[in-house]
Coordinates of C-alpha atoms and ligand atoms in Angstrom, one line a residue:
M353 CA -2.3 -22.7 -6.1
K354 CA -6.1 -22.8 -6.7
S355 CA -6.5 -24.4 -10.1
N356 CA -8.8 -21.6 -11.2
V357 CA -7.0 -18.3 -10.8
R358 CA -9.4 -15.4 -11.2
V359 CA -8.1 -11.9 -10.5
R360 CA -9.6 -8.5 -10.9
F361 CA -8.5 -4.9 -11.5
A362 CA -11.1 -2.8 -9.7
P363 CA -10.5 0.9 -10.4
S364 CA -12.9 3.6 -9.3
P365 CA -13.7 5.9 -12.3
T366 CA -12.7 9.1 -10.6
G367 CA -10.3 10.4 -13.3
P368 CA -7.5 9.1 -15.5
L369 CA -5.6 6.0 -14.5
H370 CA -2.4 6.9 -12.8
I371 CA 0.6 4.7 -13.7
G372 CA 0.3 3.1 -10.3
G373 CA -3.1 1.8 -11.3
V374 CA -1.7 0.6 -14.6
R375 CA 1.0 -1.3 -12.7
T376 CA -1.7 -3.0 -10.5
A377 CA -3.6 -4.0 -13.7
L378 CA -0.4 -5.3 -15.2
Y379 CA 0.5 -7.4 -12.2
N380 CA -3.0 -8.9 -12.1
Y381 CA -2.8 -9.6 -15.8
L382 CA 0.6 -11.2 -15.6
F383 CA -0.4 -13.3 -12.7
A384 CA -3.6 -14.4 -14.4
K385 CA -1.9 -15.3 -17.6
K386 CA 0.9 -17.1 -15.9
H387 CA -1.6 -19.4 -14.1
K388 CA -3.8 -19.8 -17.1
G389 CA -6.5 -17.8 -15.2
T390 CA -8.9 -15.0 -15.9
F391 CA -8.3 -11.3 -15.7
I392 CA -11.4 -9.3 -14.8
L393 CA -12.2 -5.6 -15.0
R394 CA -14.7 -4.4 -12.4
I395 CA -15.7 -0.7 -12.3
E396 CA -16.1 0.4 -8.7
D397 CA -18.4 3.4 -9.1
T398 CA -20.5 3.4 -5.9
D399 CA -19.1 6.8 -4.8
Q400 CA -21.3 9.0 -7.0
T401 CA -19.7 12.2 -5.6
R402 CA -16.4 11.3 -7.2
Y403 CA -17.7 9.8 -10.4
V404 CA -16.2 11.1 -13.6
A405 CA -18.1 10.3 -16.8
N406 CA -15.2 9.7 -19.2
A407 CA -13.0 7.8 -16.8
E408 CA -14.3 4.3 -17.5
Q409 CA -13.7 4.7 -21.2
Y410 CA -10.2 6.1 -20.4
I411 CA -9.5 3.0 -18.3
I412 CA -10.6 0.6 -21.0
D413 CA -8.6 2.5 -23.7
A414 CA -5.5 2.5 -21.5
L415 CA -5.7 -1.2 -20.9
K416 CA -6.1 -1.7 -24.6
W417 CA -3.1 0.5 -25.5
C418 CA -1.0 -1.4 -22.9
N419 CA -2.0 -4.6 -24.6
I420 CA -3.3 -6.1 -21.4
P421 CA -6.9 -6.9 -22.3
F422 CA -9.5 -8.2 -19.7
D423 CA -11.2 -11.5 -20.2
E424 CA -14.4 -10.4 -18.4
G425 CA -15.7 -6.9 -17.7
P426 CA -18.3 -4.4 -18.8
N427 CA -19.7 -5.6 -22.2
T428 CA -17.2 -8.4 -22.4
N429 CA -18.0 -12.0 -21.3
E430 CA -20.4 -10.9 -18.7
K431 CA -20.6 -14.3 -17.0
F432 CA -20.6 -12.8 -13.5
G433 CA -22.0 -9.4 -14.5
P434 CA -22.9 -6.7 -14.3
Y435 CA -19.3 -5.6 -13.8
R436 CA -20.2 -2.0 -12.9
Q437 CA -21.1 -1.7 -9.2
S438 CA -23.6 1.0 -9.7
E439 CA -25.7 -1.7 -11.6
R440 CA -25.5 -4.1 -8.7
K441 CA -27.1 -2.1 -5.9
E442 CA -29.8 -4.6 -5.1
I443 CA -27.2 -7.3 -4.5
Y444 CA -25.4 -5.3 -1.8
K445 CA -28.6 -4.4 0.0
K446 CA -29.4 -8.1 0.3
Y447 CA -26.0 -8.9 1.8
A448 CA -26.1 -5.9 4.2
T449 CA -29.3 -7.3 5.5
I450 CA -27.8 -10.8 5.9
L451 CA -25.1 -9.2 8.2
I452 CA -27.7 -7.4 10.2
N453 CA -29.7 -10.6 10.7
S454 CA -26.6 -12.6 11.7
G455 CA -25.6 -9.9 14.2
W456 CA -22.4 -8.9 12.4
A457 CA -23.7 -5.4 11.5
Y458 CA -26.1 -2.9 13.0
Y459 CA -28.0 0.2 12.1
A460 CA -26.6 3.5 13.4
F461 CA -28.7 6.7 13.4
D462 CA -26.1 9.2 14.7
T463 CA -26.3 12.5 12.8
S464 CA -23.0 14.0 11.6
E465 CA -23.5 16.8 14.1
A466 CA -23.7 14.3 16.9
L467 CA -20.6 12.5 15.7
D468 CA -18.7 15.8 15.3
A469 CA -19.6 16.7 18.9
E470 CA -18.3 13.3 20.1
R471 CA -15.1 13.9 18.2
K472 CA -14.6 17.3 19.8
N473 CA -15.3 16.0 23.3
H474 CA -12.7 13.3 22.8
E475 CA -10.2 15.8 21.4
S476 CA -10.6 18.1 24.4
D477 CA -9.7 15.2 26.6
G478 CA -6.7 14.4 24.4
K479 CA -8.3 11.3 23.0
T480 CA -9.4 10.2 19.5
F481 CA -13.0 9.2 18.9
I482 CA -13.4 5.8 17.2
Y483 CA -16.8 4.3 16.7
N484 CA -16.3 0.8 18.0
W485 CA -16.7 -1.7 20.9
H486 CA -15.5 1.0 23.2
N487 CA -18.6 3.3 22.9
R488 CA -21.1 1.6 20.6
E489 CA -23.2 0.3 23.4
K490 CA -22.7 3.0 26.1
G491 CA -25.9 4.9 25.2
R492 CA -24.4 8.1 23.8
L493 CA -24.4 6.7 20.3
V494 CA -27.8 5.9 18.7
N495 CA -27.8 2.5 17.1
S496 CA -29.7 -0.8 16.9
L497 CA -27.4 -2.3 19.6
V498 CA -29.0 -0.1 22.2
L499 CA -32.4 0.8 20.7
S500 CA -35.4 -1.6 20.8
N501 CA -36.3 -3.4 17.7
E502 CA -39.5 -1.4 17.5
D503 CA -37.6 1.9 17.8
V504 CA -35.3 0.9 15.0
Q505 CA -38.1 -0.1 12.7
N506 CA -40.0 3.1 13.4
K507 CA -36.9 5.3 12.7
I508 CA -36.3 3.5 9.4
A509 CA -40.0 3.7 8.5
S510 CA -40.1 7.4 9.2
G511 CA -37.3 8.0 6.7
E512 CA -34.6 8.9 9.3
N513 CA -31.1 8.7 7.8
Y514 CA -29.1 5.7 8.9
V515 CA -26.0 3.8 8.0
I516 CA -25.2 0.1 8.5
R517 CA -21.9 -0.4 10.5
F518 CA -19.8 -3.5 10.8
K519 CA -19.7 -4.9 14.3
T520 CA -16.0 -5.5 14.7
P521 CA -15.2 -8.2 17.2
Q522 CA -13.6 -7.1 20.5
D523 CA -10.3 -8.3 21.9
E524 CA -9.1 -10.5 19.1
V525 CA -5.6 -10.7 17.7
L526 CA -6.3 -11.2 14.1
E527 CA -3.7 -13.1 12.1
M528 CA -3.6 -12.4 8.4
Y529 CA -1.3 -13.5 5.5
D530 CA -0.2 -11.3 2.7
E531 CA 1.5 -13.0 -0.3
I532 CA 4.1 -10.2 -0.4
R533 CA 4.4 -9.1 3.2
G534 CA 3.9 -12.4 5.0
K535 CA 2.2 -12.7 8.3
I536 CA 0.4 -9.6 9.6
T537 CA -1.3 -9.4 13.0
I538 CA -3.6 -6.7 14.4
N539 CA -5.6 -6.3 17.5
T540 CA -9.3 -5.8 16.5
N541 CA -9.7 -3.3 19.3
T542 CA -7.9 -0.7 17.2
L543 CA -10.4 -1.0 14.4
D544 CA -13.4 1.2 13.9
D545 CA -16.9 -0.1 13.0
K546 CA -16.7 0.9 9.4
I547 CA -19.8 1.9 7.5
L548 CA -20.9 -0.8 5.0
F549 CA -24.2 0.7 3.6
K550 CA -25.9 4.0 3.6
S551 CA -29.6 4.9 3.6
D552 CA -29.3 6.3 0.1
G553 CA -29.2 2.7 -1.0
M554 CA -25.5 2.6 -1.8
P555 CA -22.9 0.3 -0.3
T556 CA -19.5 1.6 0.7
Y557 CA -16.4 0.4 -1.0
H558 CA -15.8 -2.3 1.6
L559 CA -19.1 -4.1 1.3
A560 CA -19.4 -3.9 -2.4
N561 CA -15.8 -5.0 -2.9
I562 CA -16.1 -8.1 -0.7
V563 CA -19.4 -9.2 -2.0
D564 CA -18.3 -8.9 -5.6
D565 CA -14.9 -10.6 -5.0
H566 CA -16.9 -13.5 -3.6
L567 CA -19.6 -13.6 -6.2
M568 CA -17.1 -13.2 -9.0
E569 CA -15.1 -16.1 -7.5
I570 CA -11.9 -14.0 -7.2
S571 CA -9.0 -16.2 -6.0
H572 CA -6.4 -13.5 -5.5
V573 CA -6.7 -9.9 -4.6
I574 CA -3.7 -8.0 -5.9
R575 CA -3.9 -4.3 -5.2
G576 CA -2.0 -1.3 -4.1
E577 CA -0.5 -0.9 -0.6
E578 CA -3.0 1.9 0.2
W579 CA -5.6 -0.9 0.7
L580 CA -3.6 -2.7 3.3
P581 CA -5.3 -1.0 6.2
S582 CA -8.7 -2.3 4.9
M583 CA -7.5 -5.9 4.9
P584 CA -8.5 -6.7 8.5
L585 CA -12.1 -5.5 7.9
H586 CA -12.1 -7.5 4.6
I587 CA -10.9 -10.7 6.3
L588 CA -13.5 -10.2 9.1
L589 CA -16.3 -9.6 6.5
Y590 CA -15.4 -13.0 4.8
R591 CA -15.7 -14.6 8.2
A592 CA -19.0 -12.9 8.9
F593 CA -20.4 -14.2 5.6
K594 CA -18.8 -17.6 6.2
W595 CA -17.0 -17.4 2.9
D596 CA -13.5 -18.4 2.1
A597 CA -11.3 -15.4 1.7
P598 CA -9.2 -15.0 -1.4
K599 CA -5.4 -14.7 -1.1
F600 CA -4.2 -11.1 -0.7
A601 CA -1.1 -9.3 -2.1
H602 CA -0.5 -5.6 -1.5
L603 CA 1.8 -4.0 -4.0
P604 CA 4.4 -1.5 -2.9
L605 CA 3.9 2.2 -3.6
I606 CA 5.4 4.0 -6.6
L607 CA 7.5 6.8 -5.1
K608 CA 8.6 10.2 -6.3
P609 CA 11.9 10.3 -8.3
V610 CA 13.3 12.8 -5.8
G611 CA 12.3 13.3 -2.2
K612 CA 9.8 11.3 -0.2
G613 CA 6.3 10.1 -0.8
K614 CA 4.0 8.8 -3.4
L615 CA 4.5 9.7 -7.1
S616 CA 2.0 12.4 -8.0
K617 CA 0.9 14.2 -11.1
R618 CA 2.6 17.3 -9.7
D619 CA 6.0 15.5 -9.7
G620 CA 5.4 14.7 -13.4
D621 CA 4.5 18.3 -14.2
K622 CA 7.6 19.5 -12.3
L623 CA 10.1 17.2 -13.7
G624 CA 8.6 16.9 -17.2
F625 CA 7.2 13.4 -17.6
P626 CA 3.7 12.0 -17.8
V627 CA 2.1 10.0 -15.0
F628 CA -0.8 8.7 -17.1
P629 CA -0.7 6.1 -19.9
L630 CA -2.8 8.2 -22.3
A631 CA -3.3 12.0 -22.5
Y632 CA -6.4 13.1 -20.6
T633 CA -8.6 16.1 -20.8
N634 CA -10.4 17.1 -17.7
T635 CA -13.8 18.1 -19.0
E636 CA -14.5 20.5 -16.2
T637 CA -11.3 22.5 -16.2
N638 CA -10.2 21.7 -19.8
E639 CA -6.8 20.9 -18.4
I640 CA -4.9 18.4 -20.6
S641 CA -2.5 15.9 -18.9
R642 CA 0.2 14.3 -21.0
G643 CA 0.2 10.6 -21.7
Y644 CA 3.0 8.1 -22.5
K645 CA 1.3 7.2 -25.7
E646 CA 1.1 10.7 -27.0
D647 CA 4.6 11.4 -25.8
G648 CA 5.7 8.8 -28.2
Y649 CA 6.5 5.8 -26.0
F650 CA 6.0 2.3 -27.4
S651 CA 3.5 0.5 -25.2
D652 CA 5.8 -2.5 -24.8
A653 CA 8.6 -0.3 -23.5
F654 CA 6.2 1.4 -21.1
I655 CA 4.9 -2.0 -19.8
N656 CA 8.5 -3.3 -19.4
M657 CA 9.4 -0.3 -17.4
L658 CA 6.3 -0.6 -15.2
A659 CA 6.9 -4.3 -14.6
F660 CA 10.1 -3.4 -13.0
L661 CA 8.6 -0.9 -10.6
G662 CA 8.3 -3.2 -7.7
W663 CA 9.3 -6.6 -9.3
N664 CA 12.5 -8.0 -10.6
P665 CA 13.3 -11.4 -12.1
G666 CA 16.3 -12.0 -9.8
T667 CA 18.7 -11.8 -12.8
E668 CA 20.5 -9.0 -14.6
Q669 CA 18.0 -9.2 -17.5
E670 CA 16.0 -6.1 -18.0
L671 CA 14.3 -6.4 -21.3
F672 CA 11.2 -8.6 -21.3
S673 CA 8.5 -8.9 -23.8
L674 CA 5.0 -9.3 -22.4
E675 CA 5.3 -13.1 -23.1
N676 CA 8.5 -13.2 -21.1
L677 CA 7.0 -11.2 -18.3
I678 CA 4.1 -13.7 -18.1
Q679 CA 6.6 -16.6 -17.8
E680 CA 8.8 -15.0 -15.2
F681 CA 6.3 -13.0 -13.1
D682 CA 6.1 -14.2 -9.5
L683 CA 4.5 -12.5 -6.6
K684 CA 7.3 -13.8 -4.4
R685 CA 9.7 -11.4 -6.3
V686 CA 7.5 -8.3 -5.7
S687 CA 9.2 -6.1 -3.1
K688 CA 7.7 -4.8 0.1
S689 CA 9.3 -1.5 -0.1
G690 CA 8.3 1.4 -2.4
A691 CA 9.7 1.6 -5.9
K692 CA 11.2 4.9 -6.9
F693 CA 10.0 6.1 -10.3
N694 CA 12.9 6.9 -12.6
P695 CA 12.0 9.0 -15.7
D696 CA 15.5 8.4 -17.3
K697 CA 15.1 4.7 -17.0
T698 CA 11.8 5.0 -18.8
K699 CA 13.6 6.7 -21.6
W700 CA 16.2 4.0 -21.6
F701 CA 13.6 1.3 -22.0
Q702 CA 12.1 3.3 -24.9
Q703 CA 15.5 3.6 -26.6
Q704 CA 16.1 -0.1 -26.2
Y705 CA 12.8 -1.0 -27.7
M706 CA 13.4 1.4 -30.6
Q707 CA 16.4 -0.6 -31.5
T708 CA 14.4 -3.9 -31.5
K709 CA 11.6 -2.5 -33.7
N710 CA 11.3 -3.7 -37.2
N711 CA 12.4 -1.0 -39.7
S712 CA 9.4 -1.5 -41.9
E713 CA 7.1 -0.9 -39.0
L714 CA 9.1 2.2 -38.0
T715 CA 9.0 3.5 -41.6
D716 CA 5.2 3.2 -41.6
L717 CA 5.2 5.5 -38.5
F718 CA 7.5 7.9 -40.2
L719 CA 5.7 8.1 -43.6
P720 CA 2.7 10.1 -42.3
I721 CA 5.1 12.6 -40.6
L722 CA 6.9 13.1 -43.9
A723 CA 3.6 13.4 -45.7
D724 CA 2.6 16.2 -43.3
K725 CA 5.7 18.0 -44.6
E726 CA 4.7 17.4 -48.2
I727 CA 7.5 14.9 -48.6
H728 CA 6.5 11.9 -50.7
K729 CA 9.3 9.5 -51.1
D730 CA 9.2 5.8 -51.8
K731 CA 8.9 3.5 -48.8
S732 CA 12.2 1.8 -49.8
Y733 CA 14.0 5.1 -49.6
V734 CA 12.5 6.0 -46.2
L735 CA 13.3 2.5 -45.0
K736 CA 17.0 3.1 -45.8
V737 CA 16.8 6.4 -44.0
V738 CA 15.2 4.8 -40.9
S739 CA 17.9 2.1 -40.7
A740 CA 20.6 4.7 -41.0
I741 CA 19.3 6.9 -38.1
K742 CA 17.5 4.5 -35.9
E743 CA 20.4 3.9 -33.4
R744 CA 20.4 7.6 -32.6
A745 CA 16.7 7.9 -32.1
I746 CA 14.6 7.5 -28.9
F747 CA 11.2 8.4 -30.3
V748 CA 9.7 8.3 -33.8
A749 CA 9.3 12.0 -33.3
D750 CA 13.2 12.3 -33.4
F751 CA 13.4 10.9 -36.8
W752 CA 12.8 14.1 -38.7
D753 CA 15.5 16.0 -36.8
L754 CA 17.9 13.1 -37.3
S755 CA 17.2 12.7 -41.0
S756 CA 15.8 15.9 -42.6
F757 CA 19.0 16.2 -44.8
F758 CA 18.0 12.9 -46.5
F759 CA 15.0 14.8 -47.9
V760 CA 15.7 18.5 -48.0
D761 CA 18.7 20.8 -48.4
P762 CA 20.0 22.2 -45.2
E763 CA 18.3 25.6 -44.5
E764 CA 21.3 26.9 -42.6
Y765 CA 24.8 26.0 -41.6
D766 CA 25.8 25.7 -38.0
A767 CA 27.6 29.0 -37.4
K768 CA 30.2 27.8 -35.0
A769 CA 31.1 24.8 -37.2
S770 CA 31.3 27.1 -40.3
K771 CA 33.6 29.4 -38.6
K772 CA 35.9 26.7 -37.5
N773 CA 35.8 24.6 -40.7
W774 CA 35.2 26.8 -43.6
K775 CA 38.6 28.5 -44.1
E776 CA 39.7 30.9 -46.8
D777 CA 40.8 28.1 -49.1
T778 CA 37.7 25.9 -48.5
S779 CA 35.5 27.2 -51.2
D780 CA 38.2 26.5 -53.9
L781 CA 38.7 23.1 -52.4
M782 CA 35.0 22.4 -52.6
Q783 CA 34.9 23.7 -56.2
E784 CA 37.6 21.2 -57.0
L785 CA 35.6 18.5 -55.2
I786 CA 32.6 19.2 -57.4
T787 CA 34.8 18.6 -60.5
I788 CA 35.9 15.2 -59.0
L789 CA 32.4 14.2 -58.1
S790 CA 31.0 15.2 -61.5
A791 CA 33.4 12.7 -63.1
I792 CA 32.3 9.8 -60.9
T793 CA 29.8 7.6 -62.5
D794 CA 29.4 4.9 -59.9
F795 CA 28.0 7.0 -57.0
S796 CA 27.7 4.2 -54.5
S797 CA 28.9 4.9 -51.0
A798 CA 31.9 2.5 -51.3
N799 CA 33.1 4.0 -54.6
T800 CA 32.8 7.7 -53.8
E801 CA 34.5 7.0 -50.5
K802 CA 37.4 5.3 -52.4
E803 CA 37.6 8.0 -55.1
I804 CA 37.5 11.0 -52.7
K805 CA 39.9 9.5 -50.2
A806 CA 42.3 8.9 -53.0
W807 CA 42.0 12.4 -54.2
I808 CA 42.5 13.8 -50.7
S809 CA 45.6 11.6 -50.2
G810 CA 47.0 12.8 -53.5
K811 CA 46.7 16.4 -52.4
E812 CA 48.5 15.6 -49.1
I813 CA 46.0 17.5 -47.0
G814 CA 44.2 16.3 -43.9
F815 CA 40.9 14.5 -44.4
G816 CA 39.1 16.9 -42.1
K817 CA 39.8 19.8 -44.4
V818 CA 37.5 18.2 -47.0
M819 CA 35.2 16.0 -44.9
Q820 CA 34.1 18.7 -42.4
P821 CA 33.0 21.3 -45.0
L822 CA 31.5 18.6 -47.1
R823 CA 29.5 17.4 -44.1
L824 CA 28.4 21.0 -43.4
S825 CA 27.4 21.4 -47.0
L826 CA 25.2 18.2 -47.0
V827 CA 23.9 18.2 -43.5
G828 CA 24.2 21.8 -42.3
K829 CA 25.9 20.6 -39.1
L830 CA 28.7 18.3 -38.0
A831 CA 26.3 15.4 -37.3
G832 CA 24.6 12.5 -39.0
P833 CA 25.5 9.1 -40.3
H834 CA 28.4 8.1 -42.6
L835 CA 28.8 10.9 -45.2
F836 CA 29.3 8.7 -48.2
D837 CA 26.0 6.9 -47.3
I838 CA 24.3 10.2 -47.3
M839 CA 25.7 11.0 -50.7
D840 CA 24.7 7.6 -52.1
M841 CA 21.1 8.3 -50.8
I842 CA 20.6 11.8 -52.0
G843 CA 22.4 11.1 -55.3
K844 CA 25.0 12.9 -57.4
A845 CA 23.0 15.9 -58.5
D846 CA 21.8 16.8 -55.1
T847 CA 25.2 16.3 -53.6
I848 CA 26.8 18.7 -56.0
Q849 CA 24.0 21.2 -55.7
R850 CA 24.3 21.3 -51.9
I851 CA 28.1 21.9 -52.2
K852 CA 27.4 24.8 -54.6
N853 CA 24.9 26.2 -52.2
A854 CA 27.3 26.0 -49.3
I855 CA 30.1 27.7 -51.4
E856 CA 27.7 30.5 -52.3
K857 CA 26.4 30.9 -48.7
H858 CA 30.0 31.0 -47.4
S859 CA 31.2 33.6 -49.9
L860 CA 28.6 36.1 -48.7
Ligands
LIG2332 N1 -11.8 0.6 -6.1 C1 -10.6 0.4 -5.4 C2 -9.6 1.4 -6.1 O1 -10.0 2.3 -6.6 C3 -10.2 -1.0 -5.5 C4 -9.3 -1.5 -4.4 C5 -9.2 -3.0 -4.5 O2 -8.6 -3.5 -5.4 O3 -9.7 -3.7 -3.6 O4 -8.4 1.2 -6.2

């Protein structure tokens, strides 16, 4: 391993960051931290036609929420900056010229109409047109490989549109190595002469990406599988510049939960889960996309889930803090095949993390929800509520439904449960219970439990005959934590009042 690990996450700001992008950022981060290296954010915004103004900020906010901060990036430790490609135009121009001068690239003046015509001609012969060794010097295409130097200079001087293409070597079996996929070979004859630079002064992704990875001293390129087809060109570009190439690792795709293919926003919409870390508003259409944060997920649960989409530790352990992930992460344990996204598993992670959260922290999240409902209880009371209901909760947003009876009287009684459990003699029994409760001075859970159970046993009736209507009276339905704990919490007066309310409601 190079002693100085430097990796980068290099998104294009074309919209919100899909969870696949977040996973790429995460693996880069884990790899960097494991090897005491540097994690860099580079904004690849050379394609102005796809540029979306609020996307960069979204990416930065998302990484922040995920707790995977970058060490270098826009406005942060700009040692190798700028980190926005649109601010590095002059650099790319210089390197495109170096390739022209060394014979690794050439000017091409073909108009899009001429290229379309070539394409059509080939199609009518049942062939596919590829701009490469096959035809670049045959005379039909207009480029600096066939024109005189003077003609080329004149065309450029007269403002004719051009592109700079890479001159892919002919007849070579290129051997490459991917850290996840192993050895890959490809015959260079199958490659096309990709455009590196355009006369509007902008580089294409390929040139900008390679130049920046070199200048920013990137040691490992860890990115999505969709970039695997670009790897041969990238390796050849490093060779053309006489630079050492970084190591490459192409991560598996994240697949749809059902059916085949890549996970898309549409799958999320259809099956009801977000595919973005944070909610996002499309400023053109005003369409709002859901985010994991706003849906109530804890970022550490989300990150744990993402880490497992394509990687596993080789043991049964599934719960990993970010620190543990850093220790355990290894590119060798990243799989080649796609990882199926599983929304239920995401919920499972969330539920597991809910149980590990500190009650005081959870209470702080619940207090504002209560305040919105004009409920102002002591933190110590709310803390007890949270510890009583936490094991049944997945999200903080579930807390209210699971605990409203700790704060307010039930508004209604579950009709089915009433019918089944509130019999003709129930109201009299409850009236008697009120008398018993009124006489109890120690209203602690343990004591009321003892007293009431003794009373029921003395009457020689089933426990359910009392306990079910009592639960209905206090909670409104047959659910919730230990009944005597609820009584302890709401106190004697409220307990009795709620039983009275239930008697009244059931006598109507
Ligand atoms: N800008 C590319 C993207 O949007 C980066 C690909 C790479 O990491 O080389 O994903």
